[in-house]
Coordinates of C-alpha atoms in Angstrom, one line a residue:
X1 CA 109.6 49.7 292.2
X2 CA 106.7 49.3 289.6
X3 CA 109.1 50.5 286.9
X4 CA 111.3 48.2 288.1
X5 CA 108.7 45.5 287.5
X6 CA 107.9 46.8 284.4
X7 CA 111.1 45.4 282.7
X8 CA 110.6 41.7 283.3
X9 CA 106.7 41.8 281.7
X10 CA 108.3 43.8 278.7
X11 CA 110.8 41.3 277.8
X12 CA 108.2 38.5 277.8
X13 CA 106.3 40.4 275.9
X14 CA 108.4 40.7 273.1
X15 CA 109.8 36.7 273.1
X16 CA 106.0 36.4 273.1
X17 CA 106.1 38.2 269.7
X18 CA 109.6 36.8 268.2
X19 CA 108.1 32.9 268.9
X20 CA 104.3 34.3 266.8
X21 CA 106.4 35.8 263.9
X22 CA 108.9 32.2 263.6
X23 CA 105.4 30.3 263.6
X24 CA 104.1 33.0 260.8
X25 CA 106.6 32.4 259.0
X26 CA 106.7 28.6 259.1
X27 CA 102.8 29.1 257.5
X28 CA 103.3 31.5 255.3
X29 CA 106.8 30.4 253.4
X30 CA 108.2 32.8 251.0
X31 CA 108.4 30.9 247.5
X32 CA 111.3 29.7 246.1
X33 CA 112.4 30.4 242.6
X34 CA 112.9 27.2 240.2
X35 CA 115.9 26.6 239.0
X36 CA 116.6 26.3 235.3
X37 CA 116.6 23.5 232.9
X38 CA 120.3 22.2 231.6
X39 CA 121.1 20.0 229.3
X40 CA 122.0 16.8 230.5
X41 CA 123.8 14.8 227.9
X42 CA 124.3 15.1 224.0
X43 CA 124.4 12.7 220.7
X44 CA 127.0 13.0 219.0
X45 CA 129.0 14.2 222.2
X46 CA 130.9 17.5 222.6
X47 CA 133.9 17.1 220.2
X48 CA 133.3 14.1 219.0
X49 CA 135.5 13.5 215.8
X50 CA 134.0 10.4 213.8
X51 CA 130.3 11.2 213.5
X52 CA 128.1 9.1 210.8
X53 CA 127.0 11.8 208.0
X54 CA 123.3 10.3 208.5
X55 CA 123.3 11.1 212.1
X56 CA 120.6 12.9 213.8
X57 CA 121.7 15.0 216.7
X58 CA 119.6 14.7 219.9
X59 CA 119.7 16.6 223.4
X60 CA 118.7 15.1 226.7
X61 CA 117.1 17.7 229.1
X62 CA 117.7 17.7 233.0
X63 CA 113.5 17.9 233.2
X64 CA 110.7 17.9 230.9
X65 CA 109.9 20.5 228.7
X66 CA 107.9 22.6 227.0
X67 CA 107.8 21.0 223.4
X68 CA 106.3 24.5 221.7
X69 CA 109.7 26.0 222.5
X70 CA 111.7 23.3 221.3
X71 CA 112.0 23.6 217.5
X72 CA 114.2 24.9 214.7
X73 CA 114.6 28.5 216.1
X74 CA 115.9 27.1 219.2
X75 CA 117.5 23.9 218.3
X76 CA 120.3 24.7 214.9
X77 CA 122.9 23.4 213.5
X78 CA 125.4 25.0 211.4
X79 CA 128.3 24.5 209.0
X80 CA 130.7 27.2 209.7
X81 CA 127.9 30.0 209.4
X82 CA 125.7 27.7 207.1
X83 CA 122.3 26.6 208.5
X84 CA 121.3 23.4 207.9
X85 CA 118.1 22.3 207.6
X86 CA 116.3 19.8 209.0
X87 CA 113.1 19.2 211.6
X88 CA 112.6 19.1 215.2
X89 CA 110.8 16.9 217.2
X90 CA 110.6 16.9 221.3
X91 CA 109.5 13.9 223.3
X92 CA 110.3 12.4 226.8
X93 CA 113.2 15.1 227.5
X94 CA 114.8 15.0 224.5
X95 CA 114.9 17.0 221.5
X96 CA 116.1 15.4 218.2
X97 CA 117.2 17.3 214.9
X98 CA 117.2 15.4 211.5
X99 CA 119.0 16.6 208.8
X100 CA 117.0 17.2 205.5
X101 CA 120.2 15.6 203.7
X102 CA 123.3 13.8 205.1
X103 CA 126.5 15.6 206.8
X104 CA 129.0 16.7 204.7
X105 CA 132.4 14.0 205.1
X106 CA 134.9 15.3 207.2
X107 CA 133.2 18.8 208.3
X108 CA 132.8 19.9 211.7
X109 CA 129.3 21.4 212.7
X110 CA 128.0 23.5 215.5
X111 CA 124.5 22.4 217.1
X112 CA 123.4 25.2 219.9
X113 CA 120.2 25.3 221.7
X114 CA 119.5 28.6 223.1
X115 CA 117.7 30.5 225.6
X116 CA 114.3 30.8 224.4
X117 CA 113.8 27.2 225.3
X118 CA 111.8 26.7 228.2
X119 CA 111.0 24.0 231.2
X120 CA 107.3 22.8 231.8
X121 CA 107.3 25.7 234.5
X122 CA 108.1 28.4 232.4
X123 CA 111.3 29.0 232.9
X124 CA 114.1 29.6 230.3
X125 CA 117.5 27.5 230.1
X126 CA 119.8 29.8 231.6
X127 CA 122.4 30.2 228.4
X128 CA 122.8 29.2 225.5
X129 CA 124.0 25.3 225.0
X130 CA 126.7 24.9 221.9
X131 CA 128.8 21.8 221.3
X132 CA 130.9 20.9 218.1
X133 CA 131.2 17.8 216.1
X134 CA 133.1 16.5 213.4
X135 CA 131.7 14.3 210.9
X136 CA 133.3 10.5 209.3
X137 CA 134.6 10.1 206.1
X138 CA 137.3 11.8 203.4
X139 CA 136.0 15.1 201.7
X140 CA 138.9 13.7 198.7
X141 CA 137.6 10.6 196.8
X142 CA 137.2 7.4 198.6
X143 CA 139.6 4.7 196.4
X144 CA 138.1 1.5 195.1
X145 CA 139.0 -1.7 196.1
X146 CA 141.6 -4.0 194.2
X147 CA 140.3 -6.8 193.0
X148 CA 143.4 -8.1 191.7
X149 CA 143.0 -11.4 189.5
X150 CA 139.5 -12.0 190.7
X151 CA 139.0 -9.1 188.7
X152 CA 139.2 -11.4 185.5
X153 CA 136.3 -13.3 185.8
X154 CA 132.5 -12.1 186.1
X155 CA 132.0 -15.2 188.3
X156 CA 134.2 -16.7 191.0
X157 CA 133.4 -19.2 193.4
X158 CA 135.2 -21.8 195.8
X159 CA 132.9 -24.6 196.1
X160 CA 130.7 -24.8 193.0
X161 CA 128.9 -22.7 189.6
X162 CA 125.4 -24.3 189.8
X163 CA 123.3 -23.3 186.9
X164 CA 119.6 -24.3 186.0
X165 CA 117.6 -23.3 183.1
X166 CA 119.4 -21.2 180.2
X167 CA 121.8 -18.7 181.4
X168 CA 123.5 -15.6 179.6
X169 CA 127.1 -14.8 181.0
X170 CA 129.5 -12.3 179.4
X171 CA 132.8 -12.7 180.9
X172 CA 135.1 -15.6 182.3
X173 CA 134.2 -18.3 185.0
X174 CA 136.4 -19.3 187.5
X175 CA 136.1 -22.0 190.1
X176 CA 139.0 -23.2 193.0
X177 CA 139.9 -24.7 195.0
X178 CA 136.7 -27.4 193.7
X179 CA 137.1 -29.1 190.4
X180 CA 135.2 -29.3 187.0
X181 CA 133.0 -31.7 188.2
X182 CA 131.2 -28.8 190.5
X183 CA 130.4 -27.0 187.4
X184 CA 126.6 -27.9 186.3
X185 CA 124.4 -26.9 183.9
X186 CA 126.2 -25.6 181.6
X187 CA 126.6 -28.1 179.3
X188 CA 130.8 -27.5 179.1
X189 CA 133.4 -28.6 176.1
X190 CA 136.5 -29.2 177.6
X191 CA 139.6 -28.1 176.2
X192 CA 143.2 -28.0 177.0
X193 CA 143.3 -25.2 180.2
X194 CA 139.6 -24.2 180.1
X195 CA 136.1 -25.3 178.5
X196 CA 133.9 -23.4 177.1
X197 CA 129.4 -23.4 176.9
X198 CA 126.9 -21.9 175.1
X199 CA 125.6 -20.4 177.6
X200 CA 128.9 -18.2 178.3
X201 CA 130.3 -15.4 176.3
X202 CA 134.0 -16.3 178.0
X203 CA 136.2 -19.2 179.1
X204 CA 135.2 -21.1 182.1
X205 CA 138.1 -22.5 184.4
X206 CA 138.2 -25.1 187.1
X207 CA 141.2 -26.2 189.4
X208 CA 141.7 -29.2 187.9
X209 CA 142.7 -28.4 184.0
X210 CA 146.2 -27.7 182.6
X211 CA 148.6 -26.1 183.7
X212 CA 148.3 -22.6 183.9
X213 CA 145.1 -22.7 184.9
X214 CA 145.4 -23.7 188.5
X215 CA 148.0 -21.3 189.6
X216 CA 145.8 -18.8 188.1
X217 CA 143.0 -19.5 190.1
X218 CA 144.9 -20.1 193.2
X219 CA 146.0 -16.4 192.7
X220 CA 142.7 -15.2 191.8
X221 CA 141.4 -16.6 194.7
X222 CA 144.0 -15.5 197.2
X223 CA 143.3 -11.9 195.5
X224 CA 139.1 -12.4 195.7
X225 CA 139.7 -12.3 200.2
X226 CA 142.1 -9.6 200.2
X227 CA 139.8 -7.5 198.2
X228 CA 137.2 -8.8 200.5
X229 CA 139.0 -8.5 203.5
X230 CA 140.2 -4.7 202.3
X231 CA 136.1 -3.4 201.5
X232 CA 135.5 -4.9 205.4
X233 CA 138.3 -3.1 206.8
X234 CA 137.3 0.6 205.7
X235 CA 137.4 2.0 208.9
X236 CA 135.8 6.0 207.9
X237 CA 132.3 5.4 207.8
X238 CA 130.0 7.4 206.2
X239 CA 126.7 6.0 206.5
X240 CA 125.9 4.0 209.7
X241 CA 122.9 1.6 210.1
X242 CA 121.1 3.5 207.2
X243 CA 117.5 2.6 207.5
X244 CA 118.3 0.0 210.1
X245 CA 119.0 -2.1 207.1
X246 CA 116.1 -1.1 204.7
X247 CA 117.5 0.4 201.9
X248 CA 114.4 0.5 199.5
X249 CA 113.3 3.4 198.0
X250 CA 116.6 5.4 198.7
X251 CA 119.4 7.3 197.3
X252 CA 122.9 6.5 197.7
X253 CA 125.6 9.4 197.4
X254 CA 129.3 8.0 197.4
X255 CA 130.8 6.8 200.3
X256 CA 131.4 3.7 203.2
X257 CA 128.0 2.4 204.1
X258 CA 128.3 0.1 207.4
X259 CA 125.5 -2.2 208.9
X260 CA 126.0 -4.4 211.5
X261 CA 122.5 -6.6 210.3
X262 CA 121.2 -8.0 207.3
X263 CA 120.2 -5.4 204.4
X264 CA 117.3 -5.7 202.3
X265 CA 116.1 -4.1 199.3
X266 CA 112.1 -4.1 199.0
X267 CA 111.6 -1.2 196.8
X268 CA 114.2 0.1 193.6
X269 CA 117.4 1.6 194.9
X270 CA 119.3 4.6 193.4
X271 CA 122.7 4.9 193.0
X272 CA 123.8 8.1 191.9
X273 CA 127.5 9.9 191.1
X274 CA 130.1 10.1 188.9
X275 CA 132.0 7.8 187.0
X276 CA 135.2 8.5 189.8
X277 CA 132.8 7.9 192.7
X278 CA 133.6 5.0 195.0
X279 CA 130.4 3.3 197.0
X280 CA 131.2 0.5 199.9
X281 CA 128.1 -1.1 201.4
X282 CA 129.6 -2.9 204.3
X283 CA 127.3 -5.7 205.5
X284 CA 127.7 -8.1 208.6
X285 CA 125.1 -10.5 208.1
X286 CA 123.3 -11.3 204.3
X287 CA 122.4 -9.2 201.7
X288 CA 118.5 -9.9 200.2
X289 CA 117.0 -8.0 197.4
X290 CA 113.0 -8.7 196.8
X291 CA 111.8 -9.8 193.7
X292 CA 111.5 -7.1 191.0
X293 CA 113.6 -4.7 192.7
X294 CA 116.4 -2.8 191.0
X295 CA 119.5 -1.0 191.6
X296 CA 119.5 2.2 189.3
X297 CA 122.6 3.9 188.2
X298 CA 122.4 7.7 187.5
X299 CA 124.5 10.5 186.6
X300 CA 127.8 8.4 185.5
X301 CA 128.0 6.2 188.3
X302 CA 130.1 3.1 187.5
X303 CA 129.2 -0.6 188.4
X304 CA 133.0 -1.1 188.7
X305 CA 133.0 1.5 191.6
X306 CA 130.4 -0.2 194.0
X307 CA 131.3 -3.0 196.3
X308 CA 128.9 -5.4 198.3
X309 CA 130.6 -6.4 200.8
X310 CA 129.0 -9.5 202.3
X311 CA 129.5 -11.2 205.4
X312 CA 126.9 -13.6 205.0
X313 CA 124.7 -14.8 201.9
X314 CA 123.6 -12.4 198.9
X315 CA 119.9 -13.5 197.4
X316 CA 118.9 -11.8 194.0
X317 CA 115.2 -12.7 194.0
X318 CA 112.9 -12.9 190.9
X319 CA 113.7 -11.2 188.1
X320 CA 115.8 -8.9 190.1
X321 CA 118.9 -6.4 188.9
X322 CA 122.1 -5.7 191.0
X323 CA 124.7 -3.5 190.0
X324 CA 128.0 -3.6 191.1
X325 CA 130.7 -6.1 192.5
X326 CA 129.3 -9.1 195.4
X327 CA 132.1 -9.8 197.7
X328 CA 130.6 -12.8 199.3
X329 CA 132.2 -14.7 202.3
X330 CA 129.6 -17.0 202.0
X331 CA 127.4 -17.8 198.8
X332 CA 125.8 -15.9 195.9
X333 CA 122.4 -17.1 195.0
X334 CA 120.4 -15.6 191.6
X335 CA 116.4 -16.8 192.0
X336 CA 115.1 -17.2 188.4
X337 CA 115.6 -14.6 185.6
X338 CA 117.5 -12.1 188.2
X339 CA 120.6 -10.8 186.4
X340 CA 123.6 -8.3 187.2
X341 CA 125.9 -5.3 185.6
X342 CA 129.1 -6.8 188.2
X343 CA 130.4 -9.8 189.1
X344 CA 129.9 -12.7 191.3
X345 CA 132.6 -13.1 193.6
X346 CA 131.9 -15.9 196.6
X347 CA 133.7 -17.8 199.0
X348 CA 131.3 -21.0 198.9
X349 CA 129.0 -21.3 195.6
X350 CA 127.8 -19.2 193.1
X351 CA 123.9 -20.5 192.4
X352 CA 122.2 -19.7 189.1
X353 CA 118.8 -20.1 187.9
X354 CA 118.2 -18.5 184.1
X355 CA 120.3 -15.5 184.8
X356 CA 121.7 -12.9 182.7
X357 CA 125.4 -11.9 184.2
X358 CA 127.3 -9.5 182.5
X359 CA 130.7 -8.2 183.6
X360 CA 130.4 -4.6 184.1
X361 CA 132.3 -2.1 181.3
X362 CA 135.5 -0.2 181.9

């Protein structure tokens, strides 16, 4: 009979021992292993095929980091088998690269972060990351834009040719719809279909003079919003928001530059190619250059070539000098001794103060 009893005491024993072990183990966890950063989300996306060349390409992390693993031996970018250079910086999950130059046009690139990258806990992303991207733009040379018979005159305006003080202008003057009357101060000698000044090396025409003279302009005119109209509509963008719209001190390569704000120009401005290179500076609201500033030509770059395309006003300041061709939808405006290697082309009025304006050579 007592082994009998035995039995009973044993099994309590041991549920007894199976509860102390549960509560153990609710005290005394085993730890758990932390999982692995990822990569949340990319800039330029995975296979993304129209990609400013002045882009910087930026990874968003799943957590925070640790930044002395983040830099140009984890984060590349290549061209085919190319490294490009450029710097790393980490901050608040993400990790940006900037390229030490712009993107080729039309190239695809390979940006990979790999495994030696580590979370704030130590622990490593679990593979590599690699995405592709494809950059904006022609790798062929870009054309220029057709001015058409707005090409024949170094100034053309709609509303008005306001001039103060003594002006020097090489090339032909062109106003319509307005009439001559909206020409001022240059002291004009009327003849038959045009008048000339003093103050013009050229023939100035207004919409109200002989015959041919206002069919001309009518053309020109018509001719001055297409080519307008054709510099806005360049759809392969280069450059996107370069500088957020501060342009000083830079230099320009060929290619479609595209701003969706006003630009300024603070500081001297290079502008450097060859005599075939095409540059398009796309511009949404006005164009403003501070006084004293310059636009520099090297290598064989061609005023001819460059187009400012303006949605809103274009202001020369002080003694300022622009190179290239103003396409204006609004007005042109040349503060006092400010002078240009172009033309003037505006939808509203062209406003001079003692400038030189000098069509630019073939």
């Amino acid at each position: 009979m007592n082994q009998f009893k035995t039995i009973p005491i044993l099994a309590m024993m041991f549920f007894m021992l199976m509860v102390s072990c549960k509560d153990k183990d609710k005290d005394d966890p085993t730890p758990v292993e932390d999982a692995a950063p990822t990569v949340e989300s990319t800039s330029p996306v995975s296979d993304d095929i129209n990609v400013a060349r002045n882009n910087n390409v930026v990874i968003t992390f799943s957590e925070d980091m640790d930044p002395s693993t983040i830099n140009s031996s984890t984060f590349t970018v290549e061209q085919g088998t190319t490294d490009i250079n450029g710097d790393v910086v980490y901050s608040e999950t993400k990790a940006t690269f900037t390229p030490s130059g712009s993107f080729d046009a039309a190239s695809e690139y390979t940006a990979t972060i790999n495994t030696d990258a580590k979370s704030q806990k130590g622990v490593n992303l679990e593979d590599n990351y690699e995405w592709k991207f494809t950059t904006s733009g022609s790798d062929e040379n870009i054309e220029g834009v057709d001015l058409g018979a707005s090409g024949n005159y170094v100034i053309l305006s709609k509303t008005a040719i306001n001039n103060a003080g003594t002006s020097i202008i090489t090339g032909d003057l062109g106003l319509s719809p307005a009439a001559t009357s909206f020409i001022t101060g240059l002291s004009l000698t009327d003849f038959t279909a045009y008048a000339t000044s003093a103050q013009v090396t050229g023939e100035v025409y207004a919409a109200d003079m002989a015959d041919p003279t206002p069919i001309d302009l009518t053309t020109a005119v018509e001719n001055m919003i297409t080519a307008y109209n054709n510099a806005a509509g360049r759809s392969e963008t280069d450059f996107l928001e370069l500088g957020a719209g501060n342009i000083g001190g830079k230099t320009l390569s060929p290619g479609v530059y595209k701003w969706t704000n006003t630009v300024t120009i603070p500081a001297d401005v290079t502008i450097s190619g060859s005599s075939t290179d095409v540059w398009i500076f796309q511009i949404a609201e006005n164009l403003s250059m501070s006084s004293a500033t310059n636009i520099i030509l090297t290598g064989d770059a061609n005023a001819n070539n460059i187009y400012w395309q303006v949605a809103g006003e274009a202001t020369l300041g002080t003694t300022a000098h622009m190179e290239g061709i103003i396409l204006s939808m609004t007005g042109i405006t040349f503060q006092t001794g400010a002078s240009i290697n172009g033309r003037a082309l505006a939808q509203t009025a062209v406003i001079l103060d003692g400038n030189a304006v000098t069509q630019p050579a073939e």
